[in-house]
């Protein structure tokens, strides 16, 4: 007996012969099946049993029809998302979870697999597999199967964070080791970050653009990169683009052949690129390079060969280029004074060198280092006075480390005794000290107090009065050191505005809250 199984009910099937022939929709016989097996399978496929099986899944399951209405949810869905199934069955998924990925699959009918999807409203991560439901060419809806991966994701993030911290410590340790080897002074976070970046990029062949103020130490960072690179056994050649006349810069960089122009040396001359072949070429003050020369430099970087003046054939060169500038190259590009294509060629990795005022933790270390260097050079034994140390830490250092170094040498040369005092500072610094003292004296006069060191000895009397006198002097000196600015003094002392002005009133230190 042949039949189309899709057309049979369970009761009709029971009356059939033990072996049933199966036909397709066109009436063609396609096989046969035992009646008892078929009855068993149909009885076990009851919807309640399927639901029981699905509820044992740890994964959440949600199914929607082609119109977006939810027609199935298992119990894990309720557990993971913390919602009652009865509140969701029959509702439109667009209202329940607007913006959910299942809606995109409903519209595009393309499967989606997501390893880490964040559900903001629940602060949870889920891993989801979303499939269109189809029977033949008919689109029926979408099913989404997902599981809660919040613990795994957050554990992974914690491990990644721990690894990052460990890597940072490793880099800092490596930076400290290299700084010690190269006799580089510094411990401030900003400077340590710069050195760490230099050590990272040193292991590559990438071009580097070093930015920073004059005297901040750009050349030193370039040397760190070279000394820790695969080219450290080869030469590092330095070129100051601002110091070479425009009509000579091409011959300086590329060299020339004998007799190539009037005045050319016998035998010709090797250029900086040839001298640096296999090693590193450091172009300082790259922003001062003429536009015509920028075009030729770009061509060299692209082709890997130089065109020597007076030579017919180009010469291949293998150099790593490090450039440095204190100028705003981005602004110069807008002003058409620096080539944008050269900028991007140079600036594969950018490193910013902090100014000395951005690394104040290093001022004392650097000052003492340079003082000892020049003590040995000039056979002296200078030490810092308290006033000089205070000045060094409050001065703005527009010339950065270079200015500090020059200041120490000047003082060692000019000082005939063993104490480095204010009078031994360079003239332009002593002028600033005078203006600061005048500002401080004005504040003291307003306060009706004389300048005394904060750490003066105990003169007797109740502890409360002694502490009050000390607190008053701290306030007065903080204002004096900030050139009369109460706002800056308040920030330096790290006290609230209300407390600060209450103390001024309490100790009779005049001034309004409008002072800046």
Short mmCIF file of C-alpha atoms in Angstrom, two decimals:
data_model
loop_
_atom_site.label_atom_id
_atom_site.label_comp_id
_atom_site.label_asym_id
_atom_site.label_seq_id
_atom_site.Cartn_x
_atom_site.Cartn_y
_atom_site.Cartn_z
CA UNK A 1 0.00 0.00 0.00
CA UNK A 2 1.54 3.32 -1.08
CA UNK A 3 0.80 6.69 0.44
CA UNK A 4 2.06 10.22 1.01
CA UNK A 5 3.00 10.32 4.72
CA UNK A 6 2.35 14.03 5.09
CA UNK A 7 -1.33 13.45 4.45
CA UNK A 8 -1.80 10.79 7.21
CA UNK A 9 -3.08 11.23 10.74
CA UNK A 10 -1.91 8.94 13.57
CA UNK A 11 -5.27 7.11 13.68
CA UNK A 12 -5.32 6.53 9.90
CA UNK A 13 -1.80 5.12 10.05
CA UNK A 14 -2.82 2.36 12.48
CA UNK A 15 -5.07 0.73 9.84
CA UNK A 16 -2.26 0.40 7.32
CA UNK A 17 -0.31 -2.75 6.47
CA UNK A 18 2.92 -3.63 8.40
CA UNK A 19 5.05 -2.22 5.57
CA UNK A 20 4.00 1.04 3.99
CA UNK A 21 5.13 2.23 0.59
CA UNK A 22 6.00 5.93 0.53
CA UNK A 23 5.18 8.23 -2.41
CA UNK A 24 6.11 11.81 -3.11
CA UNK A 25 3.75 14.70 -3.87
CA UNK A 26 3.67 13.63 -7.54
CA UNK A 27 2.50 10.12 -6.63
CA UNK A 28 5.80 8.44 -7.45
CA UNK A 29 6.98 5.70 -5.09
CA UNK A 30 10.15 6.77 -3.31
CA UNK A 31 10.60 3.97 -0.73
CA UNK A 32 8.95 2.10 2.13
CA UNK A 33 8.88 2.16 5.93
CA UNK A 34 7.73 -0.21 8.69
CA UNK A 35 4.42 0.84 10.21
CA UNK A 36 5.49 0.09 13.83
CA UNK A 37 8.64 2.24 13.50
CA UNK A 38 6.63 5.06 12.03
CA UNK A 39 4.02 4.85 14.81
CA UNK A 40 6.81 4.95 17.41
CA UNK A 41 8.49 8.00 15.91
CA UNK A 42 5.25 9.89 15.59
CA UNK A 43 4.23 9.13 19.17
CA UNK A 44 7.61 10.28 20.52
CA UNK A 45 7.56 13.52 18.54
CA UNK A 46 4.74 15.03 20.56
CA UNK A 47 5.24 18.73 21.21
CA UNK A 48 5.33 18.36 25.02
CA UNK A 49 8.29 15.96 24.77
CA UNK A 50 10.18 18.26 22.43
CA UNK A 51 9.66 21.09 24.90
CA UNK A 52 10.96 18.91 27.77
CA UNK A 53 14.11 18.16 25.80
CA UNK A 54 14.69 21.84 24.93
CA UNK A 55 14.25 22.87 28.56
CA UNK A 56 17.20 20.67 29.51
CA UNK A 57 19.53 22.76 27.33
CA UNK A 58 21.88 25.16 29.10
CA UNK A 59 21.70 27.32 25.99
CA UNK A 60 18.78 29.71 25.68
CA UNK A 61 16.52 29.20 22.67
CA UNK A 62 14.09 31.73 21.21
CA UNK A 63 12.13 31.31 17.96
CA UNK A 64 10.10 33.91 16.10
CA UNK A 65 7.84 33.55 13.08
CA UNK A 66 8.28 35.39 9.81
CA UNK A 67 6.29 38.33 11.20
CA UNK A 68 8.54 38.70 14.23
CA UNK A 69 6.21 37.19 16.86
CA UNK A 70 7.77 34.99 19.52
CA UNK A 71 6.31 31.48 19.37
CA UNK A 72 8.88 29.50 21.38
CA UNK A 73 11.17 30.08 24.38
CA UNK A 74 12.90 27.50 26.56
CA UNK A 75 13.47 27.80 30.31
CA UNK A 76 17.16 28.74 29.94
CA UNK A 77 16.08 31.89 28.13
CA UNK A 78 14.14 32.89 31.23
CA UNK A 79 17.06 32.08 33.54
CA UNK A 80 19.71 33.93 31.52
CA UNK A 81 17.67 37.05 30.82
CA UNK A 82 15.66 37.02 34.03
CA UNK A 83 12.23 37.39 32.41
CA UNK A 84 9.03 35.35 32.63
CA UNK A 85 8.26 33.26 29.54
CA UNK A 86 4.56 34.02 29.85
CA UNK A 87 5.24 37.73 29.40
CA UNK A 88 7.02 37.17 26.09
CA UNK A 89 5.19 34.44 24.19
CA UNK A 90 3.18 35.96 21.35
CA UNK A 91 4.82 39.39 21.58
CA UNK A 92 6.67 41.12 18.74
CA UNK A 93 10.46 40.79 19.16
CA UNK A 94 10.87 44.41 18.00
CA UNK A 95 9.00 45.57 21.11
CA UNK A 96 10.66 43.11 23.48
CA UNK A 97 14.25 43.66 22.37
CA UNK A 98 14.59 46.53 19.90
CA UNK A 99 17.88 46.49 18.03
CA UNK A 100 18.51 42.78 18.73
CA UNK A 101 20.59 40.90 16.16
CA UNK A 102 17.74 38.41 15.63
CA UNK A 103 15.77 41.23 13.97
CA UNK A 104 18.56 41.72 11.41
CA UNK A 105 18.46 38.00 10.58
CA UNK A 106 14.67 38.24 10.26
CA UNK A 107 15.08 41.03 7.70
CA UNK A 108 18.15 39.81 5.82
CA UNK A 109 17.64 36.03 6.19
CA UNK A 110 21.40 35.53 6.66
CA UNK A 111 22.80 33.47 9.61
CA UNK A 112 24.83 35.34 12.25
CA UNK A 113 27.40 33.97 14.71
CA UNK A 114 28.55 36.20 17.59
CA UNK A 115 31.17 35.21 20.13
CA UNK A 116 30.79 38.14 22.50
CA UNK A 117 27.61 40.21 22.31
CA UNK A 118 27.03 42.67 25.15
CA UNK A 119 23.47 43.19 26.44
CA UNK A 120 23.68 46.60 28.05
CA UNK A 121 20.34 46.46 29.93
CA UNK A 122 21.42 43.26 31.72
CA UNK A 123 25.19 43.91 31.89
CA UNK A 124 25.77 40.49 30.39
CA UNK A 125 27.71 38.96 27.51
CA UNK A 126 26.25 36.17 25.37
CA UNK A 127 27.56 33.95 22.60
CA UNK A 128 24.85 33.54 19.95
CA UNK A 129 24.09 31.52 16.82
CA UNK A 130 21.09 32.82 14.89
CA UNK A 131 19.59 30.95 11.92
CA UNK A 132 16.74 31.57 9.49
CA UNK A 133 14.05 28.83 9.58
CA UNK A 134 13.15 27.62 6.10
CA UNK A 135 11.20 24.70 4.61
CA UNK A 136 12.12 24.37 1.00
CA UNK A 137 11.86 27.85 -0.44
CA UNK A 138 9.41 29.00 2.22
CA UNK A 139 10.74 31.32 4.95
CA UNK A 140 9.17 30.43 8.33
CA UNK A 141 11.03 32.58 10.88
CA UNK A 142 14.26 32.74 12.91
CA UNK A 143 15.73 30.78 15.82
CA UNK A 144 18.45 32.11 18.14
CA UNK A 145 20.52 29.80 20.35
CA UNK A 146 22.78 31.55 22.85
CA UNK A 147 24.51 31.07 26.19
CA UNK A 148 25.67 33.35 28.97
CA UNK A 149 29.42 33.95 28.66
CA UNK A 150 29.65 36.87 31.12
CA UNK A 151 31.92 35.01 33.57
CA UNK A 152 34.25 33.80 30.84
CA UNK A 153 34.43 37.21 29.16
CA UNK A 154 35.08 39.12 32.38
CA UNK A 155 37.63 36.53 33.45
CA UNK A 156 39.30 36.92 30.08
CA UNK A 157 39.28 40.71 30.47
CA UNK A 158 40.79 40.39 33.95
CA UNK A 159 43.52 38.10 32.62
CA UNK A 160 44.16 40.48 29.72
CA UNK A 161 44.38 43.42 32.14
CA UNK A 162 46.77 41.50 34.39
CA UNK A 163 48.88 40.61 31.35
CA UNK A 164 48.90 44.26 30.29
CA UNK A 165 50.01 45.34 33.77
CA UNK A 166 52.73 42.68 33.77
CA UNK A 167 53.83 43.78 30.29
CA UNK A 168 53.97 47.43 31.42
CA UNK A 169 56.11 46.46 34.42
CA UNK A 170 58.36 44.45 32.12
CA UNK A 171 58.68 47.39 29.76
CA UNK A 172 59.43 49.76 32.64
CA UNK A 173 62.08 47.39 33.96
CA UNK A 174 63.57 47.12 30.48
CA UNK A 175 63.45 50.91 30.13
CA UNK A 176 65.20 51.36 33.49
CA UNK A 177 67.88 48.86 32.51
CA UNK A 178 68.54 50.56 29.19
CA UNK A 179 68.52 54.00 30.79
CA UNK A 180 71.08 52.83 33.32
CA UNK A 181 73.25 51.34 30.58
CA UNK A 182 73.06 54.51 28.49
CA UNK A 183 73.40 56.75 31.59
CA UNK A 184 70.01 58.39 30.98
CA UNK A 185 68.47 60.13 33.99
CA UNK A 186 64.74 60.06 34.72
CA UNK A 187 61.94 58.39 36.66
CA UNK A 188 58.79 60.39 35.80
CA UNK A 189 55.91 58.36 34.28
CA UNK A 190 55.78 60.61 31.21
CA UNK A 191 59.47 60.11 30.45
CA UNK A 192 59.41 56.38 31.22
CA UNK A 193 56.52 55.98 28.76
CA UNK A 194 58.58 57.71 26.07
CA UNK A 195 61.58 55.46 26.68
CA UNK A 196 59.35 52.36 26.65
CA UNK A 197 57.88 53.40 23.30
CA UNK A 198 61.40 53.91 21.93
CA UNK A 199 62.43 50.42 23.05
CA UNK A 200 59.33 48.87 21.45
CA UNK A 201 59.82 50.55 18.07
CA UNK A 202 63.58 49.88 18.19
CA UNK A 203 62.93 46.21 17.46
CA UNK A 204 61.27 47.10 14.14
CA UNK A 205 62.43 48.78 10.94
CA UNK A 206 59.66 51.40 11.01
CA UNK A 207 60.43 55.07 10.35
CA UNK A 208 60.00 57.19 13.48
CA UNK A 209 59.02 60.83 13.94
CA UNK A 210 60.12 62.24 17.30
CA UNK A 211 58.33 65.38 18.48
CA UNK A 212 59.25 67.66 21.35
CA UNK A 213 60.48 71.08 22.39
CA UNK A 214 64.06 72.18 21.81
CA UNK A 215 66.39 70.74 24.42
CA UNK A 216 63.90 68.08 25.58
CA UNK A 217 66.09 65.16 24.49
CA UNK A 218 64.88 64.10 21.04
CA UNK A 219 68.39 63.10 19.95
CA UNK A 220 68.76 60.94 23.06
CA UNK A 221 65.54 59.07 22.20
CA UNK A 222 66.85 58.52 18.67
CA UNK A 223 70.04 57.04 20.14
CA UNK A 224 67.99 54.70 22.35
CA UNK A 225 66.17 53.44 19.26
CA UNK A 226 69.41 52.89 17.33
CA UNK A 227 71.30 51.29 20.25
CA UNK A 228 68.52 48.73 20.76
CA UNK A 229 67.88 47.93 17.10
CA UNK A 230 69.32 45.31 14.78
CA UNK A 231 71.46 48.09 13.28
CA UNK A 232 73.32 48.94 16.50
CA UNK A 233 76.64 47.66 15.13
CA UNK A 234 76.32 50.00 12.16
CA UNK A 235 76.75 53.80 12.22
CA UNK A 236 74.16 56.31 13.34
CA UNK A 237 74.62 59.55 11.39
CA UNK A 238 73.13 62.81 12.69
CA UNK A 239 72.07 65.67 10.41
CA UNK A 240 70.69 68.99 11.66
CA UNK A 241 68.57 70.20 8.75
CA UNK A 242 68.34 73.72 10.22
CA UNK A 243 72.12 74.12 10.37
CA UNK A 244 72.85 73.35 6.69
CA UNK A 245 72.49 76.14 4.09
CA UNK A 246 69.77 75.41 1.54
CA UNK A 247 72.23 75.31 -1.38
CA UNK A 248 74.40 72.69 0.38
CA UNK A 249 71.84 70.32 1.87
CA UNK A 250 71.58 68.09 -1.22
CA UNK A 251 75.34 67.54 -1.38
CA UNK A 252 75.43 66.94 2.40
CA UNK A 253 72.76 64.25 2.20
CA UNK A 254 73.63 62.59 -1.11
CA UNK A 255 77.29 63.55 -1.72
CA UNK A 256 78.89 64.33 -5.08
CA UNK A 257 81.39 63.01 -7.60
CA UNK A 258 84.77 64.59 -8.35
CA UNK A 259 84.45 67.49 -10.80
CA UNK A 260 80.66 67.61 -10.63
CA UNK A 261 80.73 71.35 -9.92
CA UNK A 262 83.20 74.19 -9.36
CA UNK A 263 84.84 73.77 -5.98
CA UNK A 264 84.07 70.06 -5.68
CA UNK A 265 86.70 68.19 -3.68
CA UNK A 266 89.12 65.88 -5.41
CA UNK A 267 87.76 62.35 -5.18
CA UNK A 268 84.25 63.64 -4.48
CA UNK A 269 82.38 63.32 -1.20
CA UNK A 270 80.19 60.71 0.42
CA UNK A 271 76.81 61.95 1.59
CA UNK A 272 75.13 61.20 4.90
CA UNK A 273 72.97 58.50 3.33
CA UNK A 274 76.05 56.61 2.14
CA UNK A 275 77.76 57.05 5.51
CA UNK A 276 74.69 55.67 7.28
CA UNK A 277 74.27 52.72 4.89
CA UNK A 278 73.24 49.66 6.92
CA UNK A 279 72.62 51.85 9.97
CA UNK A 280 70.43 54.78 11.05
CA UNK A 281 70.11 58.31 9.68
CA UNK A 282 68.77 60.86 12.16
CA UNK A 283 67.36 64.00 10.53
CA UNK A 284 66.88 66.58 13.26
CA UNK A 285 64.74 69.70 12.67
CA UNK A 286 63.11 68.06 9.65
CA UNK A 287 60.59 70.91 9.54
CA UNK A 288 63.37 73.24 8.33
CA UNK A 289 64.11 71.15 5.23
CA UNK A 290 63.36 73.11 1.99
CA UNK A 291 60.35 71.95 -0.05
CA UNK A 292 62.51 70.99 -3.07
CA UNK A 293 64.67 68.81 -0.84
CA UNK A 294 61.60 67.23 0.73
CA UNK A 295 60.57 65.91 -2.70
CA UNK A 296 64.02 64.38 -3.25
CA UNK A 297 64.03 62.84 0.24
CA UNK A 298 60.63 61.27 -0.42
CA UNK A 299 61.92 59.77 -3.68
CA UNK A 300 64.89 58.25 -1.84
CA UNK A 301 62.64 56.73 0.81
CA UNK A 302 60.36 55.23 -1.83
CA UNK A 303 63.08 53.93 -4.18
CA UNK A 304 65.76 52.99 -1.61
CA UNK A 305 68.49 54.65 -3.67
CA UNK A 306 70.15 58.04 -3.90
CA UNK A 307 71.05 60.20 -6.88
CA UNK A 308 74.58 61.43 -6.18
CA UNK A 309 75.47 64.78 -7.73
CA UNK A 310 77.50 64.23 -10.89
CA UNK A 311 76.90 60.46 -11.00
CA UNK A 312 74.99 58.84 -13.86
CA UNK A 313 73.73 55.80 -11.98
CA UNK A 314 71.81 55.80 -8.71
CA UNK A 315 73.32 54.19 -5.62
CA UNK A 316 71.20 51.76 -3.53
CA UNK A 317 71.18 52.55 0.19
CA UNK A 318 69.75 50.72 3.18
CA UNK A 319 69.10 53.13 6.03
CA UNK A 320 66.57 53.40 8.81
CA UNK A 321 65.27 56.96 9.02
CA UNK A 322 64.47 58.72 12.27
CA UNK A 323 63.28 62.33 12.02
CA UNK A 324 62.69 64.90 14.75
CA UNK A 325 60.98 68.26 14.95
CA UNK A 326 59.79 70.90 17.39
CA UNK A 327 57.47 72.39 14.77
CA UNK A 328 53.75 71.70 14.15
CA UNK A 329 54.12 69.73 10.91
CA UNK A 330 50.34 69.26 10.60
CA UNK A 331 49.91 73.04 10.52
CA UNK A 332 52.81 73.38 8.10
CA UNK A 333 51.06 70.93 5.76
CA UNK A 334 48.01 73.19 5.77
CA UNK A 335 50.26 76.17 5.04
CA UNK A 336 51.91 74.28 2.15
CA UNK A 337 55.38 74.45 3.74
CA UNK A 338 55.68 70.72 4.42
CA UNK A 339 54.74 67.84 2.13
CA UNK A 340 51.90 65.69 3.37
CA UNK A 341 53.17 62.57 1.56
CA UNK A 342 56.58 62.94 3.23
CA UNK A 343 54.89 63.45 6.60
CA UNK A 344 53.04 60.15 6.33
CA UNK A 345 56.19 58.42 5.10
CA UNK A 346 58.15 59.62 8.12
CA UNK A 347 55.39 59.29 10.70
CA UNK A 348 54.82 55.53 10.78
CA UNK A 349 55.46 55.70 14.53
CA UNK A 350 55.27 58.99 16.42
CA UNK A 351 56.99 59.48 19.79
CA UNK A 352 56.43 62.59 21.92
CA UNK A 353 59.24 63.65 24.26
CA UNK A 354 57.86 65.46 27.34
CA UNK A 355 59.24 68.86 28.23
CA UNK A 356 61.10 69.27 31.53
CA UNK A 357 58.12 71.04 33.12
CA UNK A 358 56.07 67.91 32.32
CA UNK A 359 58.55 65.70 34.20
CA UNK A 360 59.24 67.75 37.33
CA UNK A 361 60.06 64.56 39.26
CA UNK A 362 63.27 64.44 37.21
CA UNK A 363 64.47 68.00 37.84
CA UNK A 364 66.30 67.19 41.08
CA UNK A 365 67.86 64.03 39.61
CA UNK A 366 69.06 65.81 36.49
CA UNK A 367 70.32 68.87 38.36
CA UNK A 368 72.34 66.74 40.76
CA UNK A 369 73.71 64.61 37.90
CA UNK A 370 74.90 67.63 35.92
CA UNK A 371 76.25 69.31 39.05
CA UNK A 372 78.42 66.26 39.80
CA UNK A 373 79.55 66.06 36.15
CA UNK A 374 80.79 69.65 36.23
CA UNK A 375 82.16 69.33 39.76
CA UNK A 376 84.46 66.61 38.44
CA UNK A 377 85.30 68.53 35.28
CA UNK A 378 86.21 71.75 37.11
CA UNK A 379 87.51 70.02 40.26
CA UNK A 380 84.98 71.58 42.64
CA UNK A 381 82.60 70.36 45.37
CA UNK A 382 79.46 72.47 45.03
CA UNK A 383 76.25 71.57 46.84
CA UNK A 384 72.78 73.09 46.44
CA UNK A 385 71.34 75.68 48.81
CA UNK A 386 67.71 75.26 49.89
CA UNK A 387 66.72 78.41 47.97
CA UNK A 388 68.27 77.16 44.72
CA UNK A 389 66.56 73.78 44.99
CA UNK A 390 63.21 75.51 45.52
CA UNK A 391 63.83 77.72 42.50
CA UNK A 392 64.88 74.83 40.27
CA UNK A 393 61.62 73.00 40.99
CA UNK A 394 59.42 76.05 40.35
CA UNK A 395 61.18 77.46 37.29
CA UNK A 396 59.39 76.84 33.96
CA UNK A 397 62.52 75.65 32.05
CA UNK A 398 61.70 76.91 28.53
CA UNK A 399 65.05 75.50 27.35
CA UNK A 400 64.31 72.11 28.94
CA UNK A 401 67.14 69.71 29.87
CA UNK A 402 69.66 71.65 27.79
CA UNK A 403 68.95 74.82 29.78
CA UNK A 404 69.24 72.93 33.08
CA UNK A 405 72.57 71.47 31.99
CA UNK A 406 73.90 74.90 30.99
CA UNK A 407 72.64 76.36 34.27
CA UNK A 408 74.63 73.79 36.27
CA UNK A 409 77.82 74.40 34.29
CA UNK A 410 77.47 78.18 34.65
CA UNK A 411 77.02 77.88 38.42
CA UNK A 412 80.01 75.57 38.89
CA UNK A 413 82.19 77.91 36.85
CA UNK A 414 81.05 81.13 38.58
CA UNK A 415 80.86 79.90 42.17
CA UNK A 416 84.07 80.37 44.15
CA UNK A 417 82.80 78.66 47.31
CA UNK A 418 81.09 75.33 47.89
CA UNK A 419 77.44 76.41 48.23
CA UNK A 420 75.40 76.95 45.06
CA UNK A 421 73.24 79.98 45.93
CA UNK A 422 70.74 82.16 44.08
CA UNK A 423 73.53 84.58 43.16
CA UNK A 424 75.22 81.85 41.09
CA UNK A 425 72.26 81.36 38.74
CA UNK A 426 72.55 82.67 35.16
CA UNK A 427 71.49 86.35 34.86
CA UNK A 428 68.15 85.68 33.12
CA UNK A 429 67.15 83.37 35.98
CA UNK A 430 68.24 85.77 38.71
CA UNK A 431 65.92 88.40 37.24
CA UNK A 432 62.99 86.01 37.71
CA UNK A 433 64.05 85.26 41.25
CA UNK A 434 63.94 89.02 41.96
CA UNK A 435 60.40 89.35 40.66
CA UNK A 436 59.30 86.33 42.70
CA UNK A 437 60.81 87.74 45.86
CA UNK A 438 59.07 91.08 45.25
CA UNK A 439 55.73 89.31 44.83
CA UNK A 440 56.37 87.32 47.99
CA UNK A 441 57.31 90.44 49.97
CA UNK A 442 54.06 92.12 48.91
CA UNK A 443 52.07 89.17 50.21
CA UNK A 444 54.03 89.17 53.48
CA UNK A 445 53.36 92.87 53.93
CA UNK A 446 49.63 92.34 53.41
CA UNK A 447 49.71 89.52 55.94
CA UNK A 448 51.72 91.55 58.44
CA UNK A 449 54.25 88.76 58.82
CA UNK A 450 57.96 88.34 58.26
CA UNK A 451 59.38 85.60 56.07
CA UNK A 452 60.63 82.70 58.12
CA UNK A 453 61.31 79.13 57.14
CA UNK A 454 58.43 76.75 57.60
CA UNK A 455 60.55 74.33 59.58
CA UNK A 456 61.48 76.78 62.39
CA UNK A 457 62.09 75.34 65.85
CA UNK A 458 59.49 75.24 68.64
CA UNK A 459 59.51 78.47 70.71
CA UNK A 460 57.30 77.28 73.57
CA UNK A 461 53.59 77.70 74.29
CA UNK A 462 50.50 75.49 73.78
CA UNK A 463 50.57 72.97 70.94
CA UNK A 464 47.43 74.46 69.35
CA UNK A 465 49.07 77.90 69.08
CA UNK A 466 52.33 76.44 67.75
CA UNK A 467 50.44 74.48 65.09
CA UNK A 468 48.43 77.58 64.20
CA UNK A 469 51.58 79.65 63.75
CA UNK A 470 53.10 76.94 61.55
CA UNK A 471 49.91 76.68 59.47
CA UNK A 472 49.84 80.46 59.02
CA UNK A 473 53.43 80.50 57.77
CA UNK A 474 52.72 77.63 55.35
CA UNK A 475 49.81 79.59 53.88
CA UNK A 476 51.88 82.77 53.58
CA UNK A 477 54.83 81.01 51.93
CA UNK A 478 52.60 79.05 49.56
CA UNK A 479 51.06 82.31 48.35
CA UNK A 480 54.51 83.89 48.05
CA UNK A 481 55.92 80.99 46.05
CA UNK A 482 52.97 81.30 43.67
CA UNK A 483 53.69 85.00 43.11
CA UNK A 484 50.72 86.16 45.13
CA UNK A 485 48.16 83.88 43.46
CA UNK A 486 45.83 82.50 46.11
CA UNK A 487 44.10 80.24 43.61
CA UNK A 488 47.36 78.50 42.67
CA UNK A 489 48.44 78.30 46.32
CA UNK A 490 45.10 76.71 47.22
CA UNK A 491 45.52 74.06 44.51
CA UNK A 492 49.11 73.37 45.55
CA UNK A 493 48.08 72.88 49.19
CA UNK A 494 45.19 70.64 48.05
CA UNK A 495 42.58 72.22 50.32
CA UNK A 496 39.01 73.20 49.49
CA UNK A 497 38.17 76.78 48.60
CA UNK A 498 36.01 77.16 51.68
CA UNK A 499 38.74 75.88 54.03
CA UNK A 500 41.45 77.95 52.36
CA UNK A 501 39.65 81.31 52.69
CA UNK A 502 38.44 80.47 56.19
CA UNK A 503 42.08 79.96 57.22
CA UNK A 504 43.13 83.25 55.57
CA UNK A 505 40.45 85.06 57.58
CA UNK A 506 41.36 83.20 60.77
CA UNK A 507 45.04 84.17 60.53
CA UNK A 508 44.43 87.70 59.27
CA UNK A 509 45.93 87.10 55.83
CA UNK A 510 44.20 89.69 53.65
CA UNK A 511 42.80 88.98 50.17
CA UNK A 512 39.52 88.39 48.43
CA UNK A 513 38.29 85.27 46.66
CA UNK A 514 38.67 87.11 43.36
CA UNK A 515 42.48 86.89 43.55
CA UNK A 516 43.98 84.76 40.78
#
